[in-house]
Amino acid sequence: MDMEKIVSLCKRKGFIFQASEIYGGINGFWDYGPLGVELKRNIKDAWWNDMVRNPPPGPDGEEIVMVGLDSALIQNPKVWVASGHVATFADPTRKCSGCGKFTRADQLWEILAQCEWMNSLIQEFTPVTGQIDTPRLMKWAQGKGKKLAPNLALVKNPQVVLSFLATRVNGQPDAPPELMEMTRYFATEQLHATGLQDPCPLCGGPLGEPKPFTLMFETHAGTEKSDDTKVYLRPETAQGIFVNFKNVVDSSRVKPPFGIAQVGKAFRNEITPRNYTFRSREFEQMEIEFFCKPEDSMKWYAYWRDVRKAWYTKLGIKSEKLKPREQGEKELAFYSKACTDIEYLFPFSEETQELEGIAHRGAYDLTQHQNASGKDLSYFDEAAWAVYDKSAFKGDKKREQEEKAKFRYIPHVIEPSAGADRFTLAVLCEAYSEDTMDGETRTVMRFHPRLAPVKAAILPLVNRDGMPEIAEKLYRELKRDWNVQFDDGGAIGRRYRRQDEIGTPFCFTIDGQTLVDQTVTIRYRDDGKQERLPLSEVANKLREALRP
Ligand code: GAP
């Protein structure tokens, strides 16, 4: 599937626009148009409904206790020191000595694989056998290369580069250079002085050594701009939950196991934002911190991993494109016992990419905040202590205190952390399809009805004989509950196509028969099938289809 087609439909139909487009845009920021905002809202609402208001029963069939939170985007900077973000929330970056721009070091080859000059150059040689056609590469260097990668060594000094490469290819005919090595040769002008170089994806120039680059956006709170007033835009919603753990426990009568959920914006100054909205600098997260007893934590980890995967499937993501990937021991943070990334096969990559991470975070975050704030964030299991047999130490205060202390613990945390924008993009990619209907090619967005931005269209077949009046009455009734459209413009077939293209699952057509027997035509988006339905049943039909 072609990503360009999806991007073009998103702009044409008002799902996603480039932020500040009339000023040339701004890298890593996106705006959601009239349909996009409905789609994303439906996604967040579905998450809130299915995970916070009505999560599936627990591993032993028990009711899951979840509450919500909406914490500030800007917190006391001490929060980010305690969480470890100030010290370590950084990506390795490399500066190009040609154009001065930075590239994310750990994703260099993925970024190169998508860049224009690399895709153009790769047409000019055979990476598998290492065969090179010197005149052809020379021609590229003097033509397309000059425009696309002006600082690439091959472009600046083709004779030298190609002679180094020829020596390598001819010197080891049994071990031809692979694509990565070839690319490094193309990027190297002074092989003996510098060794092989890595090229900049933007201009082909040589990249410097990796250096950490902090991803947090900084600003100042108050009128003075000094180190004392420096604050950060939150890079995740999670810490707002941890620092409110005590508030929630004290105010809500919840006790572990229970979860706190939050949906909201997060900001990361990504070095190389890319793949449309996939890696943005401003995005929304849907996060849960689920607090439980340490000894039950693996049970709850398995519960959330399975619940979260099932949720994506339930909302129409085909299972062959969805891959839960359990992280290996080396990948895990030092405090984490387990982590699964739920990945999706986006059209822009041959490998699945992360939609959500479900992490076992142990007692790390609450311990960090307890140590840094000096506030007790442990939980005392009052209910278990109340029924504990105290007869063996009755009257022995010291022993009683020792026994009581065993009922106090720092809860362990399971964190399912999902990206609302990433899932929105996955839903758009999954929904996009083209097929033939009534001899015509059509584009159809096969959204799950719960996520579809427009739930139904109400269409009078013709603009006379009382049909518009009936249609308008139905429209007014339905719009009280759902986002529906009234459309009386153009031939009925064209109106159906318009709705298919924006993914409206149902069209209700008021026609001649309606005047006779008070029934309407219901037309289904996915297969174009049509049936008759009593007018009085339309709202029920829609309610049933949209039920979680
Ligand atoms: N509290 C844990 C946490 O923030 P993360 O893996 O860094 O973990 C969680 O982020 C989710 O947030 C990711 O799985 C992804 O869906 C989304 N996300 C992270 N960075 C993003 C970015 N630059 N653009 C869009 N979504 C992003």
Coordinates of C-alpha atoms and ligand atoms in Angstrom, one line a residue:
M1 CA 0.0 0.0 0.0
D2 CA 1.1 3.4 -0.9
M3 CA 1.7 5.8 2.0
E4 CA 1.5 8.8 -0.4
K5 CA -2.1 7.9 -1.2
I6 CA -3.0 7.8 2.5
V7 CA -1.3 11.2 3.1
S8 CA -3.0 12.7 0.1
L9 CA -6.5 11.5 1.2
C10 CA -5.9 12.7 4.7
K11 CA -5.2 16.2 3.4
R12 CA -7.9 16.2 0.8
K13 CA -10.6 15.0 3.1
G14 CA -9.5 17.0 6.2
F15 CA -8.1 14.3 8.5
I16 CA -4.5 15.7 8.9
F17 CA -2.8 18.9 7.8
Q18 CA 0.8 20.0 8.2
A19 CA 0.9 22.5 11.1
S20 CA 1.4 26.1 10.0
E21 CA 1.2 24.9 6.4
I22 CA 0.7 28.4 4.9
Y23 CA 4.1 29.4 6.4
G24 CA 5.8 26.3 5.0
G25 CA 5.0 24.0 7.9
I26 CA 7.0 23.1 10.9
N27 CA 8.9 19.8 11.1
G28 CA 7.4 17.3 13.5
F29 CA 4.0 19.1 14.2
W30 CA 0.6 18.2 12.7
D31 CA -2.9 19.5 12.9
Y32 CA -6.0 17.4 12.8
G33 CA -8.8 18.6 10.5
P34 CA -12.6 18.3 10.9
L35 CA -12.6 14.5 10.3
G36 CA -9.3 13.8 11.9
V37 CA -10.3 15.4 15.2
E38 CA -13.5 13.2 15.3
L39 CA -11.4 10.1 14.5
K40 CA -8.8 10.8 17.2
R41 CA -11.5 11.7 19.7
N42 CA -13.3 8.4 19.0
I43 CA -10.1 6.6 19.6
K44 CA -9.5 8.3 22.9
D45 CA -13.1 7.9 23.9
A46 CA -13.0 4.1 23.0
W47 CA -9.8 3.8 25.1
W48 CA -11.3 5.6 28.1
N49 CA -14.5 3.7 27.9
D50 CA -12.9 0.2 27.4
M51 CA -10.0 0.7 29.8
V52 CA -11.1 3.2 32.5
R53 CA -14.9 3.0 32.7
N54 CA -15.3 -0.6 31.8
P55 CA -12.1 -2.7 31.6
P56 CA -12.4 -6.4 31.1
P57 CA -12.6 -8.5 34.3
G58 CA -9.3 -9.4 36.0
P59 CA -7.3 -12.6 35.9
D60 CA -9.6 -14.2 38.6
G61 CA -12.8 -12.7 37.1
E62 CA -12.7 -9.7 39.5
E63 CA -13.8 -6.2 38.7
I64 CA -10.9 -3.9 37.8
V65 CA -10.7 -0.6 39.6
M66 CA -9.6 2.3 37.5
V67 CA -9.7 6.1 38.0
G68 CA -8.8 9.0 35.8
L69 CA -6.5 12.0 36.1
D70 CA -5.7 15.2 34.2
S71 CA -2.4 16.5 35.4
A72 CA -0.6 19.7 34.3
L73 CA 1.6 19.7 31.3
I74 CA 4.3 21.6 33.3
Q75 CA 5.3 20.2 36.6
N76 CA 7.9 21.2 39.2
P77 CA 11.2 20.5 37.4
K78 CA 12.2 18.3 40.4
V79 CA 9.7 15.7 39.0
W80 CA 11.9 15.3 35.9
V81 CA 15.1 15.1 38.0
A82 CA 13.7 12.3 40.2
S83 CA 12.2 10.4 37.2
G84 CA 15.6 10.3 35.6
H85 CA 14.6 12.4 32.5
V86 CA 16.9 15.3 33.2
A87 CA 19.9 13.1 33.3
T88 CA 19.1 10.4 30.8
F89 CA 16.2 11.2 28.5
A90 CA 18.3 11.8 25.5
D91 CA 19.0 10.2 22.1
P92 CA 22.4 9.9 20.5
T93 CA 22.8 12.3 17.7
R94 CA 25.4 13.0 15.0
K95 CA 26.3 16.3 13.4
C96 CA 27.0 16.6 9.7
S97 CA 30.2 18.7 9.0
G98 CA 28.7 19.5 5.6
C99 CA 25.3 21.0 6.3
G100 CA 25.6 21.3 10.1
K101 CA 22.3 19.4 10.7
F102 CA 21.8 16.6 13.2
T103 CA 20.6 13.0 12.6
R104 CA 19.6 10.4 15.2
A105 CA 22.5 8.1 15.4
D106 CA 20.8 4.9 16.4
Q107 CA 18.3 5.1 13.5
L108 CA 20.8 6.3 10.8
W109 CA 20.4 3.4 8.4
E110 CA 16.6 3.4 8.6
I111 CA 16.6 7.1 7.9
L112 CA 19.1 6.6 5.0
A113 CA 16.9 3.9 3.5
Q114 CA 14.1 6.4 3.2
C115 CA 16.1 9.4 1.9
E116 CA 15.9 10.6 -1.6
W117 CA 19.6 10.6 -2.6
M118 CA 20.1 7.1 -1.3
N119 CA 17.1 5.8 -3.2
S120 CA 18.4 7.5 -6.3
L121 CA 22.0 6.2 -5.9
I122 CA 20.9 2.7 -5.2
Q123 CA 19.5 2.4 -8.7
E124 CA 23.0 2.8 -10.1
F125 CA 24.8 -0.3 -8.7
T126 CA 24.1 -3.8 -7.6
P127 CA 24.4 -3.9 -3.9
V128 CA 24.0 -7.7 -3.6
T129 CA 27.1 -8.6 -5.7
G130 CA 29.0 -5.4 -5.1
Q131 CA 29.3 -4.9 -8.9
I132 CA 30.1 -1.3 -9.8
D133 CA 29.8 0.4 -13.1
T134 CA 32.2 3.3 -12.8
P135 CA 31.0 5.5 -15.7
R136 CA 27.4 5.1 -14.5
L137 CA 28.3 6.2 -11.0
M138 CA 30.4 9.0 -12.3
K139 CA 27.4 10.2 -14.4
W140 CA 25.2 10.1 -11.3
A141 CA 27.7 12.0 -9.2
Q142 CA 27.9 14.8 -11.8
G143 CA 24.2 14.9 -12.4
K144 CA 21.5 13.9 -9.9
G145 CA 24.1 13.5 -7.1
K146 CA 25.0 17.2 -7.3
K147 CA 21.4 18.2 -6.7
L148 CA 20.5 15.5 -4.1
A149 CA 23.7 15.0 -2.1
P150 CA 26.1 17.9 -2.8
N151 CA 28.3 17.0 0.2
L152 CA 28.7 13.3 -0.6
A153 CA 32.3 12.4 -1.2
L154 CA 31.3 10.6 -4.4
V155 CA 29.9 13.8 -5.7
K156 CA 32.7 16.1 -4.5
N157 CA 35.6 13.8 -5.6
P158 CA 34.3 10.9 -7.7
Q159 CA 37.7 9.8 -9.1
V160 CA 39.2 9.2 -5.7
V161 CA 36.1 7.6 -4.2
L162 CA 35.6 5.3 -7.1
S163 CA 39.3 4.2 -7.1
F164 CA 39.2 3.4 -3.4
L165 CA 36.0 1.4 -4.0
A166 CA 37.4 -0.4 -7.0
T167 CA 40.5 -1.4 -5.0
R168 CA 38.2 -2.9 -2.3
V169 CA 35.9 -4.7 -4.8
N170 CA 38.7 -6.1 -6.9
G171 CA 40.9 -6.9 -3.9
Q172 CA 38.3 -9.2 -2.3
P173 CA 36.3 -10.6 -5.1
D174 CA 34.9 -13.4 -2.9
A175 CA 33.6 -11.0 -0.2
P176 CA 31.9 -8.2 -2.1
P177 CA 31.0 -5.1 0.0
E178 CA 27.4 -5.1 1.3
L179 CA 25.2 -2.1 0.9
M180 CA 26.2 -0.5 4.2
E181 CA 29.9 -0.7 3.4
M182 CA 29.4 0.5 -0.2
T183 CA 27.5 3.5 1.1
R184 CA 30.3 4.3 3.5
Y185 CA 32.8 4.2 0.6
F186 CA 30.6 6.7 -1.2
A187 CA 30.8 8.9 1.8
T188 CA 34.6 8.8 2.3
E189 CA 37.0 11.1 0.6
Q190 CA 40.2 10.5 2.6
L191 CA 40.0 6.9 3.5
H192 CA 43.5 6.6 5.1
A193 CA 43.1 9.7 7.2
T194 CA 39.5 9.2 8.4
G195 CA 38.6 5.5 7.8
L196 CA 35.1 4.8 6.4
Q197 CA 32.6 7.6 7.0
D198 CA 28.8 7.5 7.5
P199 CA 26.9 9.9 5.3
C200 CA 24.3 12.6 6.3
P201 CA 20.8 11.7 5.1
L202 CA 20.2 15.3 4.1
C203 CA 23.3 16.2 2.1
G204 CA 25.7 13.2 2.1
G205 CA 28.4 15.0 4.1
P206 CA 30.4 13.0 6.8
L207 CA 28.8 12.6 10.2
G208 CA 30.6 13.3 13.4
E209 CA 30.7 11.1 16.6
P210 CA 27.4 10.4 18.4
K211 CA 26.6 12.8 21.3
P212 CA 23.6 12.7 23.6
F213 CA 20.8 15.2 22.9
T214 CA 18.1 15.9 25.5
L215 CA 14.6 15.4 24.1
M216 CA 12.8 17.6 26.6
F217 CA 11.5 21.0 25.5
E218 CA 12.5 23.7 27.9
T219 CA 10.8 27.0 28.7
H220 CA 10.5 29.4 31.6
A221 CA 7.7 29.9 34.1
G222 CA 7.4 33.5 35.2
T223 CA 8.8 36.8 34.0
E224 CA 12.5 36.0 34.4
K225 CA 14.5 33.7 32.2
S226 CA 17.0 32.0 34.4
D227 CA 18.0 28.6 35.5
D228 CA 15.8 29.0 38.5
T229 CA 12.7 29.5 36.4
K230 CA 13.5 26.8 33.8
V231 CA 10.7 24.2 33.4
Y232 CA 10.0 21.4 30.9
L233 CA 7.1 20.5 28.7
R234 CA 6.2 17.0 29.9
P235 CA 7.8 14.2 27.7
E236 CA 5.2 11.7 29.0
T237 CA 2.0 11.8 31.0
A238 CA 3.1 9.0 33.3
Q239 CA 5.0 11.1 35.9
G240 CA 1.9 13.3 36.5
I241 CA 0.3 10.1 37.7
F242 CA 3.1 8.9 39.9
V243 CA 3.4 12.3 41.7
N244 CA -0.4 12.2 42.4
F245 CA -0.4 8.6 43.7
K246 CA -0.8 9.7 47.3
N247 CA -3.5 12.2 46.4
V248 CA -5.5 9.6 44.6
V249 CA -5.2 7.0 47.3
D250 CA -6.1 9.5 50.0
S251 CA -9.1 11.0 48.1
S252 CA -10.6 8.0 46.3
R253 CA -10.7 5.1 48.7
V254 CA -8.9 3.0 46.1
K255 CA -6.5 0.3 47.1
P256 CA -4.1 -1.9 45.1
P257 CA -4.7 -3.4 42.7
F258 CA -6.0 -0.4 40.9
G259 CA -5.0 1.8 38.0
I260 CA -4.8 5.6 37.3
A261 CA -5.3 6.6 33.7
Q262 CA -4.5 9.7 31.8
V263 CA -4.8 11.0 28.2
G264 CA -2.9 14.0 27.2
K265 CA -0.3 15.8 25.2
A266 CA 3.4 15.0 25.5
F267 CA 6.3 16.8 23.9
R268 CA 9.7 15.5 22.7
N269 CA 12.2 17.4 20.7
E270 CA 12.8 14.5 18.3
I271 CA 16.0 14.8 16.4
T272 CA 14.6 13.3 13.2
P273 CA 10.7 13.5 13.2
R274 CA 9.5 11.3 10.3
N275 CA 7.1 8.9 8.8
Y276 CA 4.2 11.4 8.8
T277 CA 2.7 11.6 12.3
F278 CA 4.5 8.4 13.6
R279 CA 7.4 10.3 15.2
S280 CA 6.2 13.8 16.0
R281 CA 7.4 16.4 18.4
E282 CA 4.0 17.0 19.9
F283 CA 1.7 14.0 20.4
E284 CA -0.9 12.5 22.7
Q285 CA -0.5 9.5 25.0
M286 CA -3.0 7.3 26.6
E287 CA -1.3 5.9 29.7
I288 CA -2.2 3.7 32.6
E289 CA -0.2 3.1 35.8
F290 CA -1.5 0.0 37.4
F291 CA -0.5 -0.3 41.1
C292 CA -0.3 -3.8 42.7
K293 CA 1.3 -6.0 45.3
P294 CA 4.9 -6.9 44.3
E295 CA 4.1 -10.7 44.4
D296 CA 1.1 -10.2 42.0
S297 CA 2.9 -8.0 39.5
M298 CA 3.7 -10.7 36.9
K299 CA 0.0 -11.8 36.9
W300 CA -1.1 -8.2 36.2
Y301 CA 1.6 -7.7 33.6
A302 CA 0.2 -10.7 31.6
Y303 CA -3.3 -9.4 32.1
W304 CA -2.5 -5.9 30.6
R305 CA -0.4 -7.3 27.8
D306 CA -3.3 -9.5 26.7
V307 CA -6.0 -6.9 27.3
R308 CA -4.1 -4.3 25.3
K309 CA -3.5 -6.5 22.3
A310 CA -7.1 -7.7 22.2
W311 CA -8.2 -4.1 22.2
Y312 CA -6.5 -3.3 19.0
T313 CA -7.9 -6.4 17.4
K314 CA -11.4 -5.6 18.6
L315 CA -11.1 -2.2 16.9
G316 CA -10.3 -3.7 13.5
I317 CA -6.5 -4.1 13.4
K318 CA -5.8 -7.3 11.5
S319 CA -3.9 -9.7 13.7
E320 CA -1.3 -10.5 11.0
K321 CA -0.2 -6.8 11.1
L322 CA -0.1 -6.7 14.9
K323 CA 2.9 -8.1 16.6
P324 CA 3.4 -8.2 20.4
R325 CA 7.2 -8.3 20.9
E326 CA 8.5 -9.2 24.2
Q327 CA 11.7 -7.3 25.0
G328 CA 14.9 -9.4 25.6
E329 CA 16.7 -9.1 28.9
K330 CA 19.4 -6.8 27.5
E331 CA 16.8 -4.4 26.2
L332 CA 15.0 -4.1 29.6
A333 CA 15.6 -1.1 31.9
F334 CA 17.5 -2.2 35.0
Y335 CA 14.4 -1.9 37.2
S336 CA 12.1 -3.7 34.8
K337 CA 11.1 -7.4 35.0
A338 CA 9.4 -7.5 31.6
C339 CA 8.2 -5.3 28.7
T340 CA 6.1 -6.1 25.6
D341 CA 5.9 -3.7 22.7
I342 CA 2.7 -4.0 20.6
E343 CA 3.9 -3.3 17.1
Y344 CA 2.1 -2.7 13.8
L345 CA 3.2 -3.1 10.2
F346 CA 2.9 0.4 8.8
P347 CA 3.1 0.8 5.0
F348 CA 6.2 3.0 5.4
S349 CA 8.4 0.2 6.8
E350 CA 9.1 -3.4 6.2
E351 CA 9.4 -4.0 9.9
T352 CA 6.7 -3.7 12.5
Q353 CA 6.8 -0.5 14.6
E354 CA 5.8 0.3 18.2
L355 CA 2.2 1.4 18.9
E356 CA 2.4 0.8 22.6
G357 CA 4.6 -0.5 25.3
I358 CA 3.4 -2.5 28.3
A359 CA 6.2 -2.3 30.9
H360 CA 6.7 -3.8 34.3
R361 CA 8.3 -0.9 36.1
G362 CA 8.6 -2.5 39.5
A363 CA 8.7 0.0 42.4
Y364 CA 11.1 2.3 40.6
D365 CA 9.0 5.4 40.0
L366 CA 7.3 5.6 43.4
T367 CA 10.6 5.0 45.1
Q368 CA 12.4 7.7 43.1
H369 CA 9.7 10.2 44.0
Q370 CA 9.6 9.1 47.6
N371 CA 13.3 9.6 47.9
A372 CA 13.4 12.9 46.1
S373 CA 10.3 14.5 47.7
G374 CA 10.8 13.1 51.2
K375 CA 7.0 12.1 51.2
D376 CA 6.0 8.6 52.1
L377 CA 4.5 7.0 49.0
S378 CA 4.2 3.5 50.5
Y379 CA 0.9 1.8 50.9
F380 CA -0.3 0.2 54.1
D381 CA -2.6 -2.7 53.6
E382 CA -5.1 -1.9 56.3
A383 CA -7.6 -4.5 55.3
A384 CA -5.1 -7.4 55.5
W385 CA -3.7 -6.1 58.8
A386 CA -7.2 -5.9 60.3
V387 CA -7.8 -9.7 59.8
Y388 CA -4.2 -10.8 60.6
D389 CA -4.0 -13.1 63.7
K390 CA -2.3 -10.9 66.4
S391 CA -2.8 -13.3 69.3
A392 CA 0.9 -14.4 69.3
F393 CA 2.2 -10.9 70.2
K394 CA -0.8 -9.4 72.0
G395 CA 0.4 -6.6 74.3
D396 CA 4.0 -6.7 72.9
K397 CA 4.1 -3.2 71.2
K398 CA 7.6 -3.7 69.6
R399 CA 6.7 -7.0 68.1
E400 CA 3.4 -5.5 66.9
Q401 CA 5.2 -2.7 65.1
E402 CA 7.5 -5.2 63.5
E403 CA 4.7 -7.3 62.3
K404 CA 2.7 -4.3 61.1
A405 CA 5.6 -3.0 59.0
K406 CA 5.3 -6.1 56.9
F407 CA 2.0 -4.8 55.6
R408 CA 3.5 -1.6 54.3
Y409 CA 5.0 -1.7 50.8
I410 CA 5.7 0.4 47.7
P411 CA 3.3 -0.9 45.1
H412 CA 4.7 -2.3 41.8
V413 CA 3.6 -0.8 38.6
I414 CA 2.5 -2.1 35.3
E415 CA 2.4 0.6 32.7
P416 CA 0.5 0.2 29.4
S417 CA 1.5 3.3 27.5
A418 CA -0.1 3.9 24.1
G419 CA 0.2 6.7 21.6
A420 CA -3.1 8.2 20.4
D421 CA -1.5 9.6 17.2
R422 CA 0.3 6.4 16.4
F423 CA -2.9 4.4 16.7
T424 CA -4.8 7.0 14.7
L425 CA -2.2 6.6 11.9
A426 CA -2.5 2.8 12.2
V427 CA -6.3 3.1 11.9
L428 CA -6.0 5.3 8.8
C429 CA -3.5 2.8 7.2
E430 CA -5.6 -0.2 8.1
A431 CA -8.8 1.4 6.9
Y432 CA -7.6 2.6 3.5
S433 CA -8.6 0.4 0.6
E434 CA -9.5 0.6 -3.0
D435 CA -11.9 -1.8 -4.7
T436 CA -14.4 -1.9 -7.6
M437 CA -18.1 -1.4 -7.0
D438 CA -20.7 -1.2 -9.8
G439 CA -17.9 -1.2 -12.4
E440 CA -16.2 1.8 -10.8
T441 CA -13.0 2.0 -8.7
R442 CA -13.7 3.5 -5.3
T443 CA -11.6 4.5 -2.4
V444 CA -13.1 3.3 0.9
M445 CA -12.0 3.9 4.5
R446 CA -13.1 0.7 6.3
F447 CA -13.1 2.2 9.8
H448 CA -14.6 0.2 12.7
P449 CA -18.0 1.9 13.2
R450 CA -17.0 3.0 16.7
L451 CA -14.0 4.9 15.3
A452 CA -15.6 6.2 12.1
P453 CA -15.6 10.0 12.2
V454 CA -19.1 10.2 10.7
K455 CA -21.4 7.4 11.8
A456 CA -24.1 7.8 9.2
A457 CA -25.3 9.9 6.3
I458 CA -28.9 10.7 5.8
L459 CA -29.8 11.2 2.2
P460 CA -33.1 12.2 0.5
L461 CA -33.2 10.4 -2.8
V462 CA -34.6 13.4 -4.6
N463 CA -35.3 17.0 -3.4
R464 CA -39.1 16.8 -3.6
D465 CA -42.2 14.9 -2.6
G466 CA -41.5 15.5 1.1
M467 CA -38.3 13.4 1.1
P468 CA -36.0 16.2 2.2
E469 CA -38.3 17.0 5.2
I470 CA -38.4 13.4 6.4
A471 CA -34.6 13.1 5.9
E472 CA -34.0 16.3 7.8
K473 CA -36.2 15.2 10.7
L474 CA -34.2 11.9 10.9
Y475 CA -30.9 13.8 10.7
R476 CA -31.9 16.1 13.5
E477 CA -32.9 13.2 15.7
L478 CA -29.7 11.3 15.1
K479 CA -27.3 14.2 15.5
R480 CA -28.3 14.6 19.1
D481 CA -26.3 11.4 19.8
W482 CA -23.8 11.0 17.0
N483 CA -21.8 12.8 14.3
V484 CA -24.0 12.3 11.3
Q485 CA -24.2 14.1 7.9
F486 CA -27.1 15.3 5.8
D487 CA -26.3 15.3 2.1
D488 CA -28.8 16.2 -0.7
G489 CA -26.2 17.2 -3.3
G490 CA -25.8 15.2 -6.5
A491 CA -26.7 11.7 -7.8
I492 CA -27.2 9.1 -5.1
G493 CA -24.2 7.0 -6.3
R494 CA -21.9 10.0 -6.0
R495 CA -23.1 10.7 -2.5
Y496 CA -22.5 7.1 -1.5
R497 CA -18.9 7.3 -2.9
R498 CA -18.3 10.5 -0.9
Q499 CA -19.3 8.8 2.3
D500 CA -17.2 5.7 1.4
E501 CA -14.1 7.9 1.0
I502 CA -14.5 9.3 4.5
G503 CA -15.4 5.9 6.0
T504 CA -19.1 6.4 6.9
P505 CA -20.3 2.9 7.8
F506 CA -24.0 3.5 7.1
C507 CA -26.2 5.6 4.7
F508 CA -29.9 5.9 5.3
T509 CA -31.8 6.9 2.1
I510 CA -35.2 8.4 2.2
D511 CA -36.9 7.3 -1.0
G512 CA -40.4 6.8 -2.7
Q513 CA -41.0 3.7 -0.6
T514 CA -40.5 5.7 2.6
L515 CA -43.6 7.8 1.7
V516 CA -45.6 4.6 1.3
D517 CA -44.5 2.5 4.3
Q518 CA -42.2 4.6 6.5
T519 CA -39.2 2.4 5.8
V520 CA -35.7 3.6 4.6
T521 CA -32.9 2.0 2.7
I522 CA -29.9 1.2 4.8
R523 CA -26.7 0.9 2.6
Y524 CA -23.6 -0.7 4.1
R525 CA -20.2 0.9 3.2
D526 CA -18.1 -2.3 3.1
D527 CA -20.1 -4.3 0.5
G528 CA -22.6 -1.8 -0.8
K529 CA -25.5 -4.2 0.3
Q530 CA -28.9 -2.5 0.8
E531 CA -31.8 -3.5 2.9
R532 CA -35.0 -1.9 4.1
L533 CA -35.5 -0.8 7.7
P534 CA -38.4 0.9 9.5
L535 CA -37.7 4.6 10.0
S536 CA -38.4 4.1 13.7
E537 CA -35.6 1.5 13.9
V538 CA -32.8 3.6 12.5
A539 CA -31.6 5.0 15.8
N540 CA -31.6 1.5 17.4
K541 CA -29.7 0.0 14.5
L542 CA -27.0 2.7 14.9
R543 CA -26.9 2.3 18.6
E544 CA -26.4 -1.5 18.3
A545 CA -23.6 -1.1 15.7
L546 CA -21.8 1.4 17.9
R547 CA -22.1 -0.4 21.1
P548 CA -18.6 -1.2 22.7
Ligands
GAP1 N1 5.7 6.4 30.0 C1 6.3 5.5 29.1 C2 6.5 6.1 27.8 O1 6.3 7.3 27.5 P1 7.4 5.6 25.4 O2 7.6 4.2 24.7 O3 8.4 6.6 25.3 O4 6.9 5.2 26.9 C3 4.8 5.5 24.8 O5 6.0 6.2 24.7 C4 4.1 5.6 23.5 O6 4.0 7.0 23.1 C5 4.8 5.0 22.3 O7 4.5 3.6 22.3 C6 4.1 5.7 21.2 O8 2.9 5.2 20.8 C7 4.0 7.1 21.7 N2 5.1 8.0 21.3 C8 6.3 8.1 21.9 N3 7.0 9.0 21.2 C9 6.3 9.5 20.2 C10 6.5 10.4 19.2 N4 7.6 11.1 19.0 N5 5.5 10.6 18.3 C11 4.3 10.0 18.4 N6 4.1 9.1 19.4 C12 5.0 8.8 20.3

